[in-house]
Amino acid sequence: MLNKFCKKPLWECSQTLSLVASGAKKADLVILGAKLVNVCTHEILENTDVAVAQGRIACVGNCQSCIGENTLVIHANGKYLAPAFMDGHIHVESSMLSVGEYAKAVIPCGTSAIFMDPHEICNVLGLDGVKYMLEDAKHTSLKAMLTTPSCVPAVPGFEDTGATVGPKEVAETMTWEECVGLGEMMNFPGILNADEHTHAIVGETLKAGKIVTGHYSLPETAQGLNAYIASGVRCCHESTRAEDALAKMRLGMYAMLREGSAWHDLKEVAKVITQNTIDSRFACLISDDTHPDTLQNKGHLNYIVKRAIEEGIDPVTAIQMVTINVAQCFQLDHDLGSVTPSKCADMVLIDDLENCNVTEVFIDGELVAQNGKMLKTFAPYDYPAKAKNSVHLDLLTPENFRIPATGASVKIRVMEIIPARVGTFERFETMPVKDGALHADVERDVLKVAVFERHRNTGTVGYGFVKGFGIKKGAMAQTVAHDAHNLLVVGTNDEDMALASNTLIACGGGMVAVADGKILSLVPLPIAGLISDRPLEETSEKVQNLEKAWKEMGCTLPSPFMTMALIPLACLPELRLTNRGLVDCRTFQFTNLIVE
């Protein structure tokens, strides 16, 4: 695959690189005396130099002869030199940051490249939204590689989105220079049931010779997993058990082990490496979804590498899982993923390998970050007005949240969330009927949920109940509600649910917590109702204030707003709620709230 993400294509500078390596021409940059983390051979090589010219690596070993009077010389002083890190699966929108602000957050952590699947903004604004994010990325040093959103909507027929993407649109994006493949194919039922439309989307990617990324969240790892991989899907980030990851790796699928703000899968799935004597080449570490306060306070892939080491994975293996393994997954290892001659000079210096403390970051041979701070500045990108006018809903009243019922009591289906996991359980509760309607029951932790279509003001709305948040008062609302991103409201009473909803309708989207008729915390996200137009530090502070508000209301979950955002995602087991109603995600059929 032709890589558009190096400063210069190899054919254009190969002669120069050879001359520099032989000492006949001098390098632009030489790093002296490093401990090289060689991800090709799983070694640490002492006292190693690296020479760089025209953004690529020319020589690795003794590079004294490459130094000239105009060469920038950096003494590593025994620090570890490794390839810069690559996130093989990330939704930038989940950070609530623009791509520019996201780049400022992750580059100092050692991240040089991301394989982004912007299906959040695509569900709201279509391919125009994807183009906006790519344009934003061009203003930065971050190598933002596109995997085209494959499931817009995520599960057709079960929700209403602001746009649709089909084979024609996918084929168009495969011609874009930023595109390296297809975003996560969440519609695994379509793949397994040989749906022509779904296979045509995959087919357009395969025709272009690009990578199909996956989303297989079923525990069944026999015929179903074989059928899914046989369709051409190369990787999957939905393993929550070590046996899931092992089954995928044994079938030649890259298992992407996730550790995000809310999804703490690594403790379990790291066992695929630590408790088996297997080759780890088919394992990668990814973040999937990371909130701004996590990026600011913990880091990005540097933190995930640290977490992997804490779980018992060897440090060099962990670094392989964010470098060469990722590059090989996307068939880009001829240019990326290792500190070897001819490769892009994307490198990091690390002074503490166990804690993965990154001190310097080089992208295309340029020192862009040092000691956790950006050295290079980016011109901001101004998103167009169309991107900032995406919430189309009339103001709501408490009556809009009324769920009618008859009799003295009824048996209902309830979604029970699983802390720090993406799944839910279907539960049953017998609820009293008061004044001809169903209400939340705080004592039993049964809260009311509503999802309102917000893209075209169609008036469609789904109602349900959820357990596991533990709040004792108030309501929360979000326009971040995967993947259709309709208006999602959870609460203890109809009045606060209406206030929370109207607050977001008025500000163009975001996340809010209210209680007793007052706004406790608001995170405005005016870009597509998903992304802030403010700097990292300001957005992070607002998100932290929101988390504090949730705690004041009684919730102790990690990143609860991210857990809440998955309530409408109808491709995850077991029970979900969209604007069209309750979905049984095991049978992929609508089901009734009230059990007959």
mmCIF file of C-alpha atoms in Angstrom, residues 311-503:
data_model
loop_
_atom_site.group_PDB
_atom_site.id
_atom_site.type_symbol
_atom_site.label_atom_id
_atom_site.label_comp_id
_atom_site.label_asym_id
_atom_site.label_seq_id
_atom_site.Cartn_x
_atom_site.Cartn_y
_atom_site.Cartn_z
ATOM 1 C CA GLU A 311 -0.335 -6.714 33.843
ATOM 2 C CA GLY A 312 2.834 -8.721 33.233
ATOM 3 C CA ILE A 313 3.556 -8.130 29.551
ATOM 4 C CA ASP A 314 7.256 -7.726 28.773
ATOM 5 C CA PRO A 315 8.124 -4.042 28.018
ATOM 6 C CA VAL A 316 9.576 -4.752 24.572
ATOM 7 C CA THR A 317 6.542 -6.867 23.688
ATOM 8 C CA ALA A 318 4.249 -4.079 24.840
ATOM 9 C CA ILE A 319 6.098 -1.578 22.644
ATOM 10 C CA GLN A 320 5.853 -3.979 19.692
ATOM 11 C CA MET A 321 2.091 -3.942 20.262
ATOM 12 C CA VAL A 322 1.894 -0.184 19.562
ATOM 13 C CA THR A 323 4.490 -0.083 16.785
ATOM 14 C CA ILE A 324 5.478 -2.848 14.389
ATOM 15 C CA ASN A 325 2.421 -5.032 15.069
ATOM 16 C CA VAL A 326 0.113 -2.128 14.220
ATOM 17 C CA ALA A 327 2.103 -1.296 11.086
ATOM 18 C CA GLN A 328 1.947 -4.914 9.939
ATOM 19 C CA CYS A 329 -1.780 -5.089 10.638
ATOM 20 C CA PHE A 330 -2.330 -2.232 8.185
ATOM 21 C CA GLN A 331 0.380 -3.476 5.790
ATOM 22 C CA LEU A 332 2.416 -0.312 6.300
ATOM 23 C CA ASP A 333 5.479 -1.833 7.945
ATOM 24 C CA HIS A 334 7.572 -1.045 4.878
ATOM 25 C CA ASP A 335 7.408 2.591 6.014
ATOM 26 C CA LEU A 336 6.318 2.655 9.645
ATOM 27 C CA GLY A 337 6.675 0.865 12.961
ATOM 28 C CA SER A 338 10.417 0.269 13.423
ATOM 29 C CA VAL A 339 13.682 2.174 13.838
ATOM 30 C CA THR A 340 15.380 0.705 10.784
ATOM 31 C CA PRO A 341 16.916 2.137 7.596
ATOM 32 C CA SER A 342 14.463 3.644 5.068
ATOM 33 C CA LYS A 343 11.586 3.930 7.574
ATOM 34 C CA CYS A 344 9.932 7.213 8.533
ATOM 35 C CA ALA A 345 11.870 8.780 11.396
ATOM 36 C CA ASP A 346 8.995 8.617 13.883
ATOM 37 C CA MET A 347 10.738 7.892 17.177
ATOM 38 C CA VAL A 348 10.553 8.414 20.925
ATOM 39 C CA LEU A 349 13.140 8.622 23.672
ATOM 40 C CA ILE A 350 12.110 6.986 26.961
ATOM 41 C CA ASP A 351 13.971 7.438 30.246
ATOM 42 C CA ASP A 352 11.990 4.867 32.263
ATOM 43 C CA LEU A 353 10.964 1.793 30.296
ATOM 44 C CA GLU A 354 8.798 0.184 33.004
ATOM 45 C CA ASN A 355 6.673 3.336 33.306
ATOM 46 C CA CYS A 356 7.028 4.202 29.602
ATOM 47 C CA ASN A 357 8.011 7.781 30.419
ATOM 48 C CA VAL A 358 8.449 9.500 27.052
ATOM 49 C CA THR A 359 10.816 12.487 27.102
ATOM 50 C CA GLU A 360 11.256 13.321 23.397
ATOM 51 C CA VAL A 361 9.064 12.725 20.344
ATOM 52 C CA PHE A 362 10.284 12.894 16.744
ATOM 53 C CA ILE A 363 7.940 12.831 13.758
ATOM 54 C CA ASP A 364 9.591 12.665 10.316
ATOM 55 C CA GLY A 365 12.880 13.407 12.027
ATOM 56 C CA GLU A 366 11.663 16.630 13.644
ATOM 57 C CA LEU A 367 11.679 17.045 17.414
ATOM 58 C CA VAL A 368 8.041 18.020 17.983
ATOM 59 C CA ALA A 369 7.577 17.417 21.729
ATOM 60 C CA GLN A 370 9.784 17.269 24.802
ATOM 61 C CA ASN A 371 9.121 16.497 28.464
ATOM 62 C CA GLY A 372 5.368 16.296 27.955
ATOM 63 C CA LYS A 373 5.071 19.598 26.070
ATOM 64 C CA MET A 374 4.572 20.401 22.397
ATOM 65 C CA LEU A 375 7.470 22.259 20.785
ATOM 66 C CA LYS A 376 5.631 22.812 17.522
ATOM 67 C CA THR A 377 2.499 24.949 17.238
ATOM 68 C CA PHE A 378 -0.471 24.290 14.943
ATOM 69 C CA ALA A 379 -2.749 26.801 13.279
ATOM 70 C CA PRO A 380 -6.313 26.070 14.465
ATOM 71 C CA TYR A 381 -8.953 24.830 12.024
ATOM 72 C CA ASP A 382 -12.326 26.562 12.057
ATOM 73 C CA TYR A 383 -15.145 24.080 11.507
ATOM 74 C CA PRO A 384 -17.855 25.454 9.171
ATOM 75 C CA ALA A 385 -21.272 26.626 10.364
ATOM 76 C CA LYS A 386 -22.924 23.459 9.029
ATOM 77 C CA ALA A 387 -20.982 21.417 11.573
ATOM 78 C CA LYS A 388 -22.246 23.586 14.427
ATOM 79 C CA ASN A 389 -25.972 23.378 13.721
ATOM 80 C CA SER A 390 -26.879 19.730 14.152
ATOM 81 C CA VAL A 391 -29.460 19.511 16.959
ATOM 82 C CA HIS A 392 -32.917 19.772 15.398
ATOM 83 C CA LEU A 393 -35.461 19.294 18.158
ATOM 84 C CA ASP A 394 -38.325 21.305 19.615
ATOM 85 C CA LEU A 395 -38.160 22.028 23.330
ATOM 86 C CA LEU A 396 -39.497 19.197 25.477
ATOM 87 C CA THR A 397 -41.836 19.121 28.458
ATOM 88 C CA PRO A 398 -42.125 16.596 31.325
ATOM 89 C CA GLU A 399 -45.100 15.112 29.464
ATOM 90 C CA ASN A 400 -42.711 13.982 26.701
ATOM 91 C CA PHE A 401 -41.159 11.560 29.218
ATOM 92 C CA ARG A 402 -44.386 9.932 30.383
ATOM 93 C CA ILE A 403 -44.516 6.142 29.891
ATOM 94 C CA PRO A 404 -48.187 5.047 30.104
ATOM 95 C CA ALA A 405 -49.144 1.732 31.691
ATOM 96 C CA THR A 406 -52.301 0.082 32.989
ATOM 97 C CA GLY A 407 -53.066 -2.030 36.056
ATOM 98 C CA ALA A 408 -51.524 -1.926 39.499
ATOM 99 C CA SER A 409 -48.089 -3.154 38.383
ATOM 100 C CA VAL A 410 -46.299 -4.482 35.299
ATOM 101 C CA LYS A 411 -43.224 -6.570 34.564
ATOM 102 C CA ILE A 412 -40.675 -4.700 32.453
ATOM 103 C CA ARG A 413 -37.346 -5.293 30.738
ATOM 104 C CA VAL A 414 -34.416 -3.363 32.186
ATOM 105 C CA MET A 415 -30.903 -2.787 30.820
ATOM 106 C CA GLU A 416 -28.288 -3.408 33.501
ATOM 107 C CA ILE A 417 -24.922 -1.872 32.728
ATOM 108 C CA ILE A 418 -21.623 -3.591 33.563
ATOM 109 C CA PRO A 419 -19.062 -1.232 35.161
ATOM 110 C CA ALA A 420 -16.022 -0.571 32.933
ATOM 111 C CA ARG A 421 -17.381 -2.900 30.234
ATOM 112 C CA VAL A 422 -19.316 -2.298 27.030
ATOM 113 C CA GLY A 423 -22.002 -4.960 27.535
ATOM 114 C CA THR A 424 -25.364 -4.903 29.298
ATOM 115 C CA PHE A 425 -27.545 -7.602 30.826
ATOM 116 C CA GLU A 426 -31.266 -7.953 30.254
ATOM 117 C CA ARG A 427 -33.044 -7.959 33.617
ATOM 118 C CA PHE A 428 -36.695 -8.016 34.640
ATOM 119 C CA GLU A 429 -38.370 -5.854 37.275
ATOM 120 C CA THR A 430 -41.962 -5.619 38.473
ATOM 121 C CA MET A 431 -42.806 -1.931 38.639
ATOM 122 C CA PRO A 432 -45.809 -0.222 40.247
ATOM 123 C CA VAL A 433 -48.077 1.860 38.031
ATOM 124 C CA LYS A 434 -48.807 5.313 39.463
ATOM 125 C CA ASP A 435 -51.257 7.734 37.862
ATOM 126 C CA GLY A 436 -51.400 5.508 34.789
ATOM 127 C CA ALA A 437 -47.640 5.679 34.128
ATOM 128 C CA LEU A 438 -44.279 4.092 34.969
ATOM 129 C CA HIS A 439 -41.710 6.005 36.999
ATOM 130 C CA ALA A 440 -38.073 5.599 38.045
ATOM 131 C CA ASP A 441 -37.421 3.776 41.312
ATOM 132 C CA VAL A 442 -34.318 5.224 42.987
ATOM 133 C CA GLU A 443 -34.400 2.704 45.841
ATOM 134 C CA ARG A 444 -33.979 -0.151 43.372
ATOM 135 C CA ASP A 445 -31.638 1.872 41.131
ATOM 136 C CA VAL A 446 -34.081 1.649 38.206
ATOM 137 C CA LEU A 447 -33.879 4.864 36.162
ATOM 138 C CA LYS A 448 -35.945 6.040 33.232
ATOM 139 C CA VAL A 449 -34.303 6.394 29.805
ATOM 140 C CA ALA A 450 -35.466 8.155 26.652
ATOM 141 C CA VAL A 451 -33.837 8.538 23.215
ATOM 142 C CA PHE A 452 -35.150 11.328 20.929
ATOM 143 C CA GLU A 453 -34.281 11.527 17.223
ATOM 144 C CA ARG A 454 -32.416 14.837 16.814
ATOM 145 C CA HIS A 455 -31.235 15.002 13.205
ATOM 146 C CA ARG A 456 -34.452 15.727 11.292
ATOM 147 C CA ASN A 457 -36.955 16.378 14.102
ATOM 148 C CA THR A 458 -39.073 13.378 13.106
ATOM 149 C CA GLY A 459 -40.606 13.078 16.568
ATOM 150 C CA THR A 460 -39.580 9.447 17.060
ATOM 151 C CA VAL A 461 -38.634 8.463 20.612
ATOM 152 C CA GLY A 462 -37.791 5.245 22.462
ATOM 153 C CA TYR A 463 -38.404 4.640 26.168
ATOM 154 C CA GLY A 464 -36.816 2.211 28.614
ATOM 155 C CA PHE A 465 -35.258 1.673 32.027
ATOM 156 C CA VAL A 466 -31.674 1.111 33.172
ATOM 157 C CA LYS A 467 -29.905 -0.215 36.289
ATOM 158 C CA GLY A 468 -26.368 0.329 37.513
ATOM 159 C CA PHE A 469 -25.785 4.092 37.553
ATOM 160 C CA GLY A 470 -26.734 4.468 41.198
ATOM 161 C CA ILE A 471 -27.810 8.111 41.079
ATOM 162 C CA LYS A 472 -30.243 9.234 43.752
ATOM 163 C CA LYS A 473 -31.576 12.416 42.157
ATOM 164 C CA GLY A 474 -31.675 14.438 38.944
ATOM 165 C CA ALA A 475 -31.046 13.581 35.308
ATOM 166 C CA MET A 476 -28.281 13.384 32.722
ATOM 167 C CA ALA A 477 -28.552 14.093 28.999
ATOM 168 C CA GLN A 478 -26.118 13.661 26.096
ATOM 169 C CA THR A 479 -26.050 14.122 22.350
ATOM 170 C CA VAL A 480 -23.033 11.796 22.522
ATOM 171 C CA ALA A 481 -25.018 8.568 22.167
ATOM 172 C CA HIS A 482 -23.403 5.926 20.000
ATOM 173 C CA ASP A 483 -23.646 5.611 17.141
ATOM 174 C CA ALA A 484 -26.603 7.593 15.829
ATOM 175 C CA HIS A 485 -25.960 10.296 18.442
ATOM 176 C CA ASN A 486 -29.563 11.133 19.076
ATOM 177 C CA LEU A 487 -30.552 12.917 22.293
ATOM 178 C CA LEU A 488 -30.191 10.466 25.203
ATOM 179 C CA VAL A 489 -31.650 11.221 28.635
ATOM 180 C CA VAL A 490 -31.421 9.197 31.878
ATOM 181 C CA GLY A 491 -33.077 10.357 35.046
ATOM 182 C CA THR A 492 -35.025 9.955 38.254
ATOM 183 C CA ASN A 493 -37.889 12.325 37.363
ATOM 184 C CA ASP A 494 -39.536 13.785 34.272
ATOM 185 C CA GLU A 495 -39.016 17.443 35.221
ATOM 186 C CA ASP A 496 -35.245 17.193 35.491
ATOM 187 C CA MET A 497 -35.120 15.051 32.333
ATOM 188 C CA ALA A 498 -36.910 17.821 30.424
ATOM 189 C CA LEU A 499 -34.545 20.479 31.818
ATOM 190 C CA ALA A 500 -31.467 18.437 30.889
ATOM 191 C CA SER A 501 -32.792 17.901 27.352
ATOM 192 C CA ASN A 502 -33.690 21.533 26.748
ATOM 193 C CA THR A 503 -30.298 22.696 28.010
#
